[in-house]
Amino acid sequence: MKRVGPSLALIRIWLFLAVVLQTGALTIQYREGAGNLVLDSRDARQQLLALAEDQRDLTHEVVWTAEPANVVNIDRVGRVTPAANGGAIIKAQAGDGSTATLAVRVVNAELATPIHFGNQVVPIFTKLGCNGGGCHGKAAGQNGFSLSLLGFEPGEDFEHLLKEARGRRLFPASPERSLLLTKATAQVPHGGGKRLEVDSDDYQLLVRWIRQGMPAGDPNAPTVEKLEVFPRARTLALNGSQQLTVTAHYSDGTAQDVTRGVLYEPNDKDMASVSESGLVSVFNQPGEFSVMVRYQSKVATFRGTIPLGAPVESLPPARNFVDELIFEQLRRVGMPPSAVADDQTFQRRVTLDIAGRLPRAEEVEAFRANSDPDKRDQWIDQLIDSGDYADYFANKWAALLRNKRTDPRHARGTYAFHGWIRDSLAENKPFDRFVREILTASGEVAENPPVAWYRQVRTMQSQLEDVSQLFLGQRLQCAQCHHHPYEKWSQTDYWRFGAAFAQVSFKPGSQPGEEAVVPRRGEAKATNKKTGQPVRAAALAEDPFALSADDDARLHLADWLTQPENPWFAKTVANRYWKHFFGRGLVDPEDDLRDSNPATHPELLEALAKHFVASGFDLKELVRTMARSTTYQLSSEPNEYNARDRHQYSRFYPRRLPAEVLFDSVNLLVGHESQFEGLPRGTRAVCLPDNSFNASSYFLTVFGRPESSSACECERSLEASLSQSLHLLNSKDIQTQLASAGS
């Protein structure tokens, strides 16, 4: 039997089982699978939901009553609070006369439980934004008052609040006059403005805490193990709404309603907003959105779908599982897709996306003359098997793997590393082996080119951060100094993962300016800079590796990283390639696969990852699967329904060409052969081995070719600018090319 109430209730009592009764087409719920409601102290609260038979939320439309009237209080939006010990029946009545009832029992109504600072007070600071990075949660605090970021260090917050400034922030003799409250309610000037209402639950809880003598709480008190939002997902009408209930599950098995104590953050504020009471209100825009719900260090997400509701009477033929899942979603949201693009558009699009170039005139003519119904698949295969595919994707991965030349003496290494990447892609080396060879690289660049990766990521921090972001879609940078604000990763997780690179050391190479990577012997350990304690190497969310003094921890990390069961590895690659072909990741940004940033189509991302693993981590097969889909081959021309679609892939989303592809396209159109120093005349820009050529080409710089300074694709700029327009109009280089005899 589960209880609903504060986690610190001092007395455990066996409670009778209540039963949810249903009449007509209305039900009362408050948590998935929960049928009993027991309020076990004076401070217990519970938000109820009234749901129609079709799951429409009627919570704010029904009339709520309770009989007898002196046991519980229930407000007009379904929030129940205890009044006296005993049993009662709560009734919800809809406008059509439908009713539903819920039996509730109140015990210990006279019991005011001691308030726990970390479990109950700190979440208020998070909800109100007090411990955010722009307020008192930033590193130096704000106006002399410092809180830990998002409350991840409640012990430090307790010390700051009670003991700093001679305790002037709290006034136990008259809690309402405490500076903490008078500033938050704007009774005295406050740089953060008014944050708290005097009649709110949060205000009353803070008053009670101060009146109780500001206890820190039992150090052995149960902690929150899981946060649950109900419902987890809903389809909502345009301009509709949905009341949420949020439950914190504690380590002692108890559960507490925290609907009005959590922080709600919708990921798309143009589609939905959420009130402090958990009411989701959606706007007149179809699509999908999610709401991140945060309480202490835990997060949960609500996923909302807003259908357009247009008739989807006919769909193009589905060619693989990508289409089946995308079209299923389009039917669900009522969004007819655009027609399939014509042959000329398709050929141009797929050639640019796979080979990084425009189709040549003779290729266009041959494709047009080909009457084979499978000619699109044949053209895709021809592109994938070409050297142009290897050139283009080598350009992509070389930038992400920081193949950067900052010293002329590094040229041998950057050329060798770029060549190794290209050869790996050309031979279709399984991606798990490709990654393993990079992570475990040792020796000199001439014998083992992936060693060049370590030249740009020399520190343990940069090594672990690049690996986690590139291959796991986990941005761990924040966890170096404090608990990750959007994920479960702590400083211990960060430094354990980093300890896998603790044995990496460097020694002078055989050529001037070069170094060799040499794994040194000894235990793979790092020091948690927050606690000062040593930690042993471990994978994310795993126990430390069992290593001997002769073991290279990177080998164990590579084993874990590339195993088929890894929850992030295959998904990250699939999502990265989806963005390449469709302009937007199923998870966006493409390298931020956290629970609080869910995919627009989670079933599709899962299917792509499984297909990638089953293929033996075959990158060419991943490209083939996406390019062959009807979804990829849809026209970019919107129909009367999908012009505003940004998430459902009901049409192809136009996007700007990367700098290198645009450079090569201009040269192809004007008949000009490019010339880069040290390279054969006519070398394509997508074949440039490193960033050093940017300095000699204003075109590449102004159109955003990255400098390979980070592992984030965001370094590549695809934004339009006035400089780009002026360059195309007035550039001496462009004018010379147009005026040349061979143009």
PDB file of C-alpha atoms in Angstrom, residues 222-494:
ATOM      1  CA  PRO A 222      14.447   9.484   2.761  1.00  0.00           C
ATOM      2  CA  THR A 223      15.502  11.050  -0.508  1.00  0.00           C
ATOM      3  CA  VAL A 224      13.696  11.451  -3.810  1.00  0.00           C
ATOM      4  CA  GLU A 225      14.441   8.491  -6.051  1.00  0.00           C
ATOM      5  CA  LYS A 226      12.035   9.159  -8.904  1.00  0.00           C
ATOM      6  CA  LEU A 227       9.797  11.898 -10.208  1.00  0.00           C
ATOM      7  CA  GLU A 228       6.594  10.892 -11.975  1.00  0.00           C
ATOM      8  CA  VAL A 229       4.369  13.146 -14.054  1.00  0.00           C
ATOM      9  CA  PHE A 230       0.832  12.085 -14.927  1.00  0.00           C
ATOM     10  CA  PRO A 231      -0.229  11.917 -17.640  1.00  0.00           C
ATOM     11  CA  ARG A 232       3.087  11.290 -19.368  1.00  0.00           C
ATOM     12  CA  ALA A 233       1.756  12.172 -22.796  1.00  0.00           C
ATOM     13  CA  ARG A 234      -1.440  13.549 -24.261  1.00  0.00           C
ATOM     14  CA  THR A 235      -2.918  14.619 -27.562  1.00  0.00           C
ATOM     15  CA  LEU A 236      -4.361  18.101 -27.064  1.00  0.00           C
ATOM     16  CA  ALA A 237      -6.687  20.192 -29.195  1.00  0.00           C
ATOM     17  CA  LEU A 238      -5.517  23.532 -30.561  1.00  0.00           C
ATOM     18  CA  ASN A 239      -5.832  26.115 -27.747  1.00  0.00           C
ATOM     19  CA  GLY A 240      -6.569  23.246 -25.336  1.00  0.00           C
ATOM     20  CA  SER A 241      -5.193  22.527 -21.868  1.00  0.00           C
ATOM     21  CA  GLN A 242      -4.106  19.673 -19.625  1.00  0.00           C
ATOM     22  CA  GLN A 243      -3.700  19.637 -15.855  1.00  0.00           C
ATOM     23  CA  LEU A 244      -0.658  17.673 -14.667  1.00  0.00           C
ATOM     24  CA  THR A 245      -0.021  15.914 -11.395  1.00  0.00           C
ATOM     25  CA  VAL A 246       3.547  15.342 -10.239  1.00  0.00           C
ATOM     26  CA  THR A 247       4.551  12.772  -7.629  1.00  0.00           C
ATOM     27  CA  ALA A 248       7.894  12.443  -5.865  1.00  0.00           C
ATOM     28  CA  HIS A 249       8.713   8.852  -4.911  1.00  0.00           C
ATOM     29  CA  TYR A 250      11.029   8.541  -1.904  1.00  0.00           C
ATOM     30  CA  SER A 251      13.594   5.965  -0.895  1.00  0.00           C
ATOM     31  CA  ASP A 252      11.394   4.699   1.970  1.00  0.00           C
ATOM     32  CA  GLY A 253       8.568   3.791  -0.414  1.00  0.00           C
ATOM     33  CA  THR A 254       6.399   6.815   0.297  1.00  0.00           C
ATOM     34  CA  ALA A 255       5.083   9.202  -2.327  1.00  0.00           C
ATOM     35  CA  GLN A 256       4.224  12.883  -2.118  1.00  0.00           C
ATOM     36  CA  ASP A 257       2.243  15.150  -4.420  1.00  0.00           C
ATOM     37  CA  VAL A 258       4.568  18.001  -5.478  1.00  0.00           C
ATOM     38  CA  THR A 259       2.494  19.377  -8.348  1.00  0.00           C
ATOM     39  CA  ARG A 260       2.740  22.943  -7.051  1.00  0.00           C
ATOM     40  CA  GLY A 261       6.302  22.649  -5.815  1.00  0.00           C
ATOM     41  CA  VAL A 262       8.112  21.789  -9.045  1.00  0.00           C
ATOM     42  CA  LEU A 263       9.617  23.849 -11.833  1.00  0.00           C
ATOM     43  CA  TYR A 264       7.966  23.512 -15.245  1.00  0.00           C
ATOM     44  CA  GLU A 265       9.896  24.377 -18.411  1.00  0.00           C
ATOM     45  CA  PRO A 266       8.290  23.826 -21.851  1.00  0.00           C
ATOM     46  CA  ASN A 267      10.860  23.256 -24.588  1.00  0.00           C
ATOM     47  CA  ASP A 268       8.906  25.309 -27.132  1.00  0.00           C
ATOM     48  CA  LYS A 269       7.342  28.414 -25.618  1.00  0.00           C
ATOM     49  CA  ASP A 270       5.673  29.212 -28.932  1.00  0.00           C
ATOM     50  CA  MET A 271       3.569  26.084 -28.582  1.00  0.00           C
ATOM     51  CA  ALA A 272       2.719  25.845 -24.885  1.00  0.00           C
ATOM     52  CA  SER A 273       2.970  27.450 -21.472  1.00  0.00           C
ATOM     53  CA  VAL A 274       2.666  25.924 -17.992  1.00  0.00           C
ATOM     54  CA  SER A 275       1.328  27.615 -14.872  1.00  0.00           C
ATOM     55  CA  GLU A 276       2.825  27.138 -11.407  1.00  0.00           C
ATOM     56  CA  SER A 277      -0.102  24.844 -10.585  1.00  0.00           C
ATOM     57  CA  GLY A 278       0.791  22.498 -13.471  1.00  0.00           C
ATOM     58  CA  LEU A 279      -1.826  23.570 -16.021  1.00  0.00           C
ATOM     59  CA  VAL A 280      -0.462  23.161 -19.554  1.00  0.00           C
ATOM     60  CA  SER A 281      -2.033  25.592 -22.023  1.00  0.00           C
ATOM     61  CA  VAL A 282      -1.323  25.065 -25.709  1.00  0.00           C
ATOM     62  CA  PHE A 283      -1.545  27.634 -28.456  1.00  0.00           C
ATOM     63  CA  ASN A 284      -2.953  27.631 -31.955  1.00  0.00           C
ATOM     64  CA  GLN A 285       0.029  25.837 -33.471  1.00  0.00           C
ATOM     65  CA  PRO A 286       0.112  22.116 -34.324  1.00  0.00           C
ATOM     66  CA  GLY A 287       3.119  19.956 -33.566  1.00  0.00           C
ATOM     67  CA  GLU A 288       4.821  18.315 -30.618  1.00  0.00           C
ATOM     68  CA  PHE A 289       6.368  19.770 -27.485  1.00  0.00           C
ATOM     69  CA  SER A 290       7.636  18.568 -24.149  1.00  0.00           C
ATOM     70  CA  VAL A 291       7.600  19.989 -20.650  1.00  0.00           C
ATOM     71  CA  MET A 292      10.547  19.355 -18.350  1.00  0.00           C
ATOM     72  CA  VAL A 293       9.466  18.937 -14.733  1.00  0.00           C
ATOM     73  CA  ARG A 294      12.221  19.409 -12.133  1.00  0.00           C
ATOM     74  CA  TYR A 295      12.167  18.649  -8.415  1.00  0.00           C
ATOM     75  CA  GLN A 296      15.439  18.539  -6.496  1.00  0.00           C
ATOM     76  CA  SER A 297      17.890  16.578  -8.670  1.00  0.00           C
ATOM     77  CA  LYS A 298      15.204  14.625 -10.527  1.00  0.00           C
ATOM     78  CA  VAL A 299      13.468  15.430 -13.785  1.00  0.00           C
ATOM     79  CA  ALA A 300      10.497  14.003 -15.635  1.00  0.00           C
ATOM     80  CA  THR A 301       8.941  15.023 -18.927  1.00  0.00           C
ATOM     81  CA  PHE A 302       5.435  15.442 -20.262  1.00  0.00           C
ATOM     82  CA  ARG A 303       5.017  15.085 -24.012  1.00  0.00           C
ATOM     83  CA  GLY A 304       2.197  16.886 -25.772  1.00  0.00           C
ATOM     84  CA  THR A 305       0.931  16.418 -29.313  1.00  0.00           C
ATOM     85  CA  ILE A 306      -1.204  19.126 -30.883  1.00  0.00           C
ATOM     86  CA  PRO A 307      -2.840  17.719 -34.008  1.00  0.00           C
ATOM     87  CA  LEU A 308      -3.804  19.873 -36.910  1.00  0.00           C
ATOM     88  CA  GLY A 309      -6.726  17.561 -37.498  1.00  0.00           C
ATOM     89  CA  ALA A 310      -6.687  17.744 -41.284  1.00  0.00           C
ATOM     90  CA  PRO A 311      -7.846  14.655 -43.194  1.00  0.00           C
ATOM     91  CA  VAL A 312      -4.961  12.365 -44.179  1.00  0.00           C
ATOM     92  CA  GLU A 313      -6.761  10.407 -46.856  1.00  0.00           C
ATOM     93  CA  SER A 314      -3.834   9.158 -48.919  1.00  0.00           C
ATOM     94  CA  LEU A 315      -0.124   8.870 -48.311  1.00  0.00           C
ATOM     95  CA  PRO A 316       2.828   8.186 -50.612  1.00  0.00           C
ATOM     96  CA  PRO A 317       4.040   4.569 -50.538  1.00  0.00           C
ATOM     97  CA  ALA A 318       6.124   3.709 -47.468  1.00  0.00           C
ATOM     98  CA  ARG A 319       9.488   2.328 -48.564  1.00  0.00           C
ATOM     99  CA  ASN A 320      10.920   1.316 -45.173  1.00  0.00           C
ATOM    100  CA  PHE A 321      10.366   1.568 -41.430  1.00  0.00           C
ATOM    101  CA  VAL A 322      11.272   5.272 -41.491  1.00  0.00           C
ATOM    102  CA  ASP A 323       8.208   6.001 -43.605  1.00  0.00           C
ATOM    103  CA  GLU A 324       5.963   3.689 -41.616  1.00  0.00           C
ATOM    104  CA  LEU A 325       6.705   5.503 -38.367  1.00  0.00           C
ATOM    105  CA  ILE A 326       6.657   9.008 -39.848  1.00  0.00           C
ATOM    106  CA  PHE A 327       3.384   8.406 -41.705  1.00  0.00           C
ATOM    107  CA  GLU A 328       1.800   6.877 -38.618  1.00  0.00           C
ATOM    108  CA  GLN A 329       2.591  10.087 -36.763  1.00  0.00           C
ATOM    109  CA  LEU A 330       1.233  12.232 -39.605  1.00  0.00           C
ATOM    110  CA  ARG A 331      -2.044  10.335 -39.461  1.00  0.00           C
ATOM    111  CA  ARG A 332      -2.162  10.788 -35.700  1.00  0.00           C
ATOM    112  CA  VAL A 333      -1.660  14.542 -35.836  1.00  0.00           C
ATOM    113  CA  GLY A 334      -3.743  15.036 -38.965  1.00  0.00           C
ATOM    114  CA  MET A 335      -1.084  16.569 -41.203  1.00  0.00           C
ATOM    115  CA  PRO A 336      -1.064  15.543 -44.882  1.00  0.00           C
ATOM    116  CA  PRO A 337       2.470  15.384 -46.305  1.00  0.00           C
ATOM    117  CA  SER A 338       3.651  17.160 -49.410  1.00  0.00           C
ATOM    118  CA  ALA A 339       3.963  15.223 -52.657  1.00  0.00           C
ATOM    119  CA  VAL A 340       7.114  13.337 -53.577  1.00  0.00           C
ATOM    120  CA  ALA A 341       9.726  15.587 -55.225  1.00  0.00           C
ATOM    121  CA  ASP A 342      10.351  15.289 -58.939  1.00  0.00           C
ATOM    122  CA  ASP A 343      13.400  13.443 -60.290  1.00  0.00           C
ATOM    123  CA  GLN A 344      15.470  16.563 -60.913  1.00  0.00           C
ATOM    124  CA  THR A 345      14.915  17.895 -57.394  1.00  0.00           C
ATOM    125  CA  PHE A 346      15.627  14.498 -55.866  1.00  0.00           C
ATOM    126  CA  GLN A 347      18.855  14.016 -57.800  1.00  0.00           C
ATOM    127  CA  ARG A 348      20.156  17.445 -56.877  1.00  0.00           C
ATOM    128  CA  ARG A 349      19.211  17.028 -53.205  1.00  0.00           C
ATOM    129  CA  VAL A 350      20.661  13.567 -52.684  1.00  0.00           C
ATOM    130  CA  THR A 351      23.860  14.357 -54.593  1.00  0.00           C
ATOM    131  CA  LEU A 352      24.467  17.401 -52.419  1.00  0.00           C
ATOM    132  CA  ASP A 353      23.728  15.449 -49.226  1.00  0.00           C
ATOM    133  CA  ILE A 354      25.763  12.322 -49.992  1.00  0.00           C
ATOM    134  CA  ALA A 355      28.544  13.546 -52.289  1.00  0.00           C
ATOM    135  CA  GLY A 356      28.714  17.206 -51.262  1.00  0.00           C
ATOM    136  CA  ARG A 357      28.442  18.445 -54.842  1.00  0.00           C
ATOM    137  CA  LEU A 358      25.954  19.283 -57.582  1.00  0.00           C
ATOM    138  CA  PRO A 359      25.203  16.567 -60.150  1.00  0.00           C
ATOM    139  CA  ARG A 360      27.152  17.034 -63.360  1.00  0.00           C
ATOM    140  CA  ALA A 361      25.351  17.764 -66.634  1.00  0.00           C
ATOM    141  CA  GLU A 362      25.975  14.308 -68.046  1.00  0.00           C
ATOM    142  CA  GLU A 363      24.686  12.707 -64.838  1.00  0.00           C
ATOM    143  CA  VAL A 364      21.485  14.745 -65.045  1.00  0.00           C
ATOM    144  CA  GLU A 365      20.910  13.674 -68.629  1.00  0.00           C
ATOM    145  CA  ALA A 366      21.587  10.019 -67.878  1.00  0.00           C
ATOM    146  CA  PHE A 367      19.263  10.053 -64.863  1.00  0.00           C
ATOM    147  CA  ARG A 368      16.515  11.718 -66.881  1.00  0.00           C
ATOM    148  CA  ALA A 369      16.833   9.132 -69.637  1.00  0.00           C
ATOM    149  CA  ASN A 370      16.786   6.166 -67.228  1.00  0.00           C
ATOM    150  CA  SER A 371      13.302   4.571 -67.209  1.00  0.00           C
ATOM    151  CA  ASP A 372      14.079   1.960 -64.535  1.00  0.00           C
ATOM    152  CA  PRO A 373      11.597   2.347 -61.632  1.00  0.00           C
ATOM    153  CA  ASP A 374      14.483   1.690 -59.224  1.00  0.00           C
ATOM    154  CA  LYS A 375      16.702   4.419 -60.653  1.00  0.00           C
ATOM    155  CA  ARG A 376      16.588   6.507 -57.470  1.00  0.00           C
ATOM    156  CA  ASP A 377      17.908   3.607 -55.386  1.00  0.00           C
ATOM    157  CA  GLN A 378      20.551   2.936 -58.032  1.00  0.00           C
ATOM    158  CA  TRP A 379      21.697   6.580 -57.933  1.00  0.00           C
ATOM    159  CA  ILE A 380      21.883   6.503 -54.132  1.00  0.00           C
ATOM    160  CA  ASP A 381      24.035   3.372 -54.233  1.00  0.00           C
ATOM    161  CA  GLN A 382      26.265   4.889 -56.909  1.00  0.00           C
ATOM    162  CA  LEU A 383      26.847   7.976 -54.771  1.00  0.00           C
ATOM    163  CA  ILE A 384      27.540   5.957 -51.617  1.00  0.00           C
ATOM    164  CA  ASP A 385      30.122   3.840 -53.428  1.00  0.00           C
ATOM    165  CA  SER A 386      31.865   6.875 -54.915  1.00  0.00           C
ATOM    166  CA  GLY A 387      34.937   8.607 -53.601  1.00  0.00           C
ATOM    167  CA  ASP A 388      32.885  11.787 -53.338  1.00  0.00           C
ATOM    168  CA  TYR A 389      30.907  10.239 -50.453  1.00  0.00           C
ATOM    169  CA  ALA A 390      34.113   9.513 -48.561  1.00  0.00           C
ATOM    170  CA  ASP A 391      35.441  13.017 -49.279  1.00  0.00           C
ATOM    171  CA  TYR A 392      32.302  14.750 -48.056  1.00  0.00           C
ATOM    172  CA  PHE A 393      31.780  12.812 -44.845  1.00  0.00           C
ATOM    173  CA  ALA A 394      35.510  12.898 -44.089  1.00  0.00           C
ATOM    174  CA  ASN A 395      35.168  16.678 -44.183  1.00  0.00           C
ATOM    175  CA  LYS A 396      32.320  16.413 -41.664  1.00  0.00           C
ATOM    176  CA  TRP A 397      34.114  14.082 -39.240  1.00  0.00           C
ATOM    177  CA  ALA A 398      37.477  15.829 -39.542  1.00  0.00           C
ATOM    178  CA  ALA A 399      35.876  19.039 -38.260  1.00  0.00           C
ATOM    179  CA  LEU A 400      34.130  17.255 -35.374  1.00  0.00           C
ATOM    180  CA  LEU A 401      37.329  15.413 -34.450  1.00  0.00           C
ATOM    181  CA  ARG A 402      39.211  18.729 -34.348  1.00  0.00           C
ATOM    182  CA  ASN A 403      41.673  18.032 -37.129  1.00  0.00           C
ATOM    183  CA  LYS A 404      43.170  21.476 -36.666  1.00  0.00           C
ATOM    184  CA  ARG A 405      46.531  22.897 -37.719  1.00  0.00           C
ATOM    185  CA  THR A 406      47.845  25.735 -35.570  1.00  0.00           C
ATOM    186  CA  ASP A 407      51.532  25.060 -36.268  1.00  0.00           C
ATOM    187  CA  PRO A 408      53.050  24.413 -39.719  1.00  0.00           C
ATOM    188  CA  ARG A 409      54.853  21.426 -38.202  1.00  0.00           C
ATOM    189  CA  HIS A 410      51.460  19.762 -37.613  1.00  0.00           C
ATOM    190  CA  ALA A 411      50.770  19.388 -41.342  1.00  0.00           C
ATOM    191  CA  ARG A 412      51.961  15.789 -41.519  1.00  0.00           C
ATOM    192  CA  GLY A 413      49.588  14.840 -38.708  1.00  0.00           C
ATOM    193  CA  THR A 414      46.512  16.639 -40.035  1.00  0.00           C
ATOM    194  CA  TYR A 415      47.010  15.209 -43.531  1.00  0.00           C
ATOM    195  CA  ALA A 416      47.495  11.702 -42.113  1.00  0.00           C
ATOM    196  CA  PHE A 417      44.466  11.907 -39.817  1.00  0.00           C
ATOM    197  CA  HIS A 418      42.232  13.269 -42.580  1.00  0.00           C
ATOM    198  CA  GLY A 419      43.433  10.527 -44.920  1.00  0.00           C
ATOM    199  CA  TRP A 420      42.730   7.878 -42.274  1.00  0.00           C
ATOM    200  CA  ILE A 421      39.185   9.212 -41.755  1.00  0.00           C
ATOM    201  CA  ARG A 422      38.535   9.238 -45.496  1.00  0.00           C
ATOM    202  CA  ASP A 423      39.920   5.751 -46.023  1.00  0.00           C
ATOM    203  CA  SER A 424      37.849   4.432 -43.113  1.00  0.00           C
ATOM    204  CA  LEU A 425      34.684   5.840 -44.657  1.00  0.00           C
ATOM    205  CA  ALA A 426      35.566   4.644 -48.153  1.00  0.00           C
ATOM    206  CA  GLU A 427      36.114   1.068 -46.983  1.00  0.00           C
ATOM    207  CA  ASN A 428      33.001   1.347 -44.779  1.00  0.00           C
ATOM    208  CA  LYS A 429      34.854   0.505 -41.597  1.00  0.00           C
ATOM    209  CA  PRO A 430      32.254  -0.355 -38.912  1.00  0.00           C
ATOM    210  CA  PHE A 431      31.640   2.745 -36.848  1.00  0.00           C
ATOM    211  CA  ASP A 432      32.298   0.982 -33.549  1.00  0.00           C
ATOM    212  CA  ARG A 433      35.781   0.033 -34.768  1.00  0.00           C
ATOM    213  CA  PHE A 434      36.318   3.559 -36.119  1.00  0.00           C
ATOM    214  CA  VAL A 435      35.595   5.029 -32.681  1.00  0.00           C
ATOM    215  CA  ARG A 436      37.612   2.389 -30.841  1.00  0.00           C
ATOM    216  CA  GLU A 437      40.703   3.112 -32.937  1.00  0.00           C
ATOM    217  CA  ILE A 438      40.455   6.798 -32.093  1.00  0.00           C
ATOM    218  CA  LEU A 439      39.958   6.368 -28.348  1.00  0.00           C
ATOM    219  CA  THR A 440      42.705   3.787 -27.905  1.00  0.00           C
ATOM    220  CA  ALA A 441      45.260   5.371 -30.270  1.00  0.00           C
ATOM    221  CA  SER A 442      48.878   5.231 -29.098  1.00  0.00           C
ATOM    222  CA  GLY A 443      52.247   5.805 -30.695  1.00  0.00           C
ATOM    223  CA  GLU A 444      53.171   8.303 -33.394  1.00  0.00           C
ATOM    224  CA  VAL A 445      50.981   9.837 -36.047  1.00  0.00           C
ATOM    225  CA  ALA A 446      52.928   8.310 -38.936  1.00  0.00           C
ATOM    226  CA  GLU A 447      52.146   4.772 -37.770  1.00  0.00           C
ATOM    227  CA  ASN A 448      48.775   5.464 -36.132  1.00  0.00           C
ATOM    228  CA  PRO A 449      47.099   8.604 -37.546  1.00  0.00           C
ATOM    229  CA  PRO A 450      44.209   8.758 -34.976  1.00  0.00           C
ATOM    230  CA  VAL A 451      46.873   9.810 -32.453  1.00  0.00           C
ATOM    231  CA  ALA A 452      46.425  13.278 -33.978  1.00  0.00           C
ATOM    232  CA  TRP A 453      43.076  13.560 -32.157  1.00  0.00           C
ATOM    233  CA  TYR A 454      44.884  13.711 -28.830  1.00  0.00           C
ATOM    234  CA  ARG A 455      46.945  16.688 -30.000  1.00  0.00           C
ATOM    235  CA  GLN A 456      43.843  18.922 -29.884  1.00  0.00           C
ATOM    236  CA  VAL A 457      42.263  17.317 -26.810  1.00  0.00           C
ATOM    237  CA  ARG A 458      45.291  17.261 -24.576  1.00  0.00           C
ATOM    238  CA  THR A 459      43.596  17.463 -21.176  1.00  0.00           C
ATOM    239  CA  MET A 460      41.534  14.858 -19.423  1.00  0.00           C
ATOM    240  CA  GLN A 461      38.596  17.268 -19.353  1.00  0.00           C
ATOM    241  CA  SER A 462      38.601  17.920 -23.097  1.00  0.00           C
ATOM    242  CA  GLN A 463      39.027  14.210 -23.826  1.00  0.00           C
ATOM    243  CA  LEU A 464      36.075  13.089 -21.734  1.00  0.00           C
ATOM    244  CA  GLU A 465      33.864  15.996 -22.822  1.00  0.00           C
ATOM    245  CA  ASP A 466      34.497  15.418 -26.522  1.00  0.00           C
ATOM    246  CA  VAL A 467      33.929  11.666 -26.259  1.00  0.00           C
ATOM    247  CA  SER A 468      30.700  12.035 -24.299  1.00  0.00           C
ATOM    248  CA  GLN A 469      29.327  14.707 -26.638  1.00  0.00           C
ATOM    249  CA  LEU A 470      30.467  13.171 -29.935  1.00  0.00           C
ATOM    250  CA  PHE A 471      29.641   9.534 -29.334  1.00  0.00           C
ATOM    251  CA  LEU A 472      27.103   9.508 -26.487  1.00  0.00           C
ATOM    252  CA  GLY A 473      25.177  12.733 -26.986  1.00  0.00           C
ATOM    253  CA  GLN A 474      25.862  13.671 -23.348  1.00  0.00           C
ATOM    254  CA  ARG A 475      27.092  17.188 -22.612  1.00  0.00           C
ATOM    255  CA  LEU A 476      29.026  16.717 -19.393  1.00  0.00           C
ATOM    256  CA  GLN A 477      30.774  20.094 -19.247  1.00  0.00           C
ATOM    257  CA  CYS A 478      28.472  21.438 -16.532  1.00  0.00           C
ATOM    258  CA  ALA A 479      29.157  18.475 -14.236  1.00  0.00           C
ATOM    259  CA  GLN A 480      32.813  19.466 -13.829  1.00  0.00           C
ATOM    260  CA  CYS A 481      31.909  22.082 -11.205  1.00  0.00           C
ATOM    261  CA  HIS A 482      28.389  21.162 -10.066  1.00  0.00           C
ATOM    262  CA  HIS A 483      25.616  18.658 -10.628  1.00  0.00           C
ATOM    263  CA  HIS A 484      24.414  18.813 -14.221  1.00  0.00           C
ATOM    264  CA  PRO A 485      21.411  21.179 -14.282  1.00  0.00           C
ATOM    265  CA  TYR A 486      19.451  19.134 -16.832  1.00  0.00           C
ATOM    266  CA  GLU A 487      20.636  15.601 -16.224  1.00  0.00           C
ATOM    267  CA  LYS A 488      21.507  13.102 -13.523  1.00  0.00           C
ATOM    268  CA  TRP A 489      25.278  13.473 -13.872  1.00  0.00           C
ATOM    269  CA  SER A 490      27.233  14.584 -10.804  1.00  0.00           C
ATOM    270  CA  GLN A 491      30.842  15.671 -10.364  1.00  0.00           C
ATOM    271  CA  THR A 492      31.670  12.106  -9.369  1.00  0.00           C
ATOM    272  CA  ASP A 493      30.263  10.812 -12.654  1.00  0.00           C
ATOM    273  CA  TYR A 494      32.269  13.446 -14.540  1.00  0.00           C
TER     274      TYR A 494
END
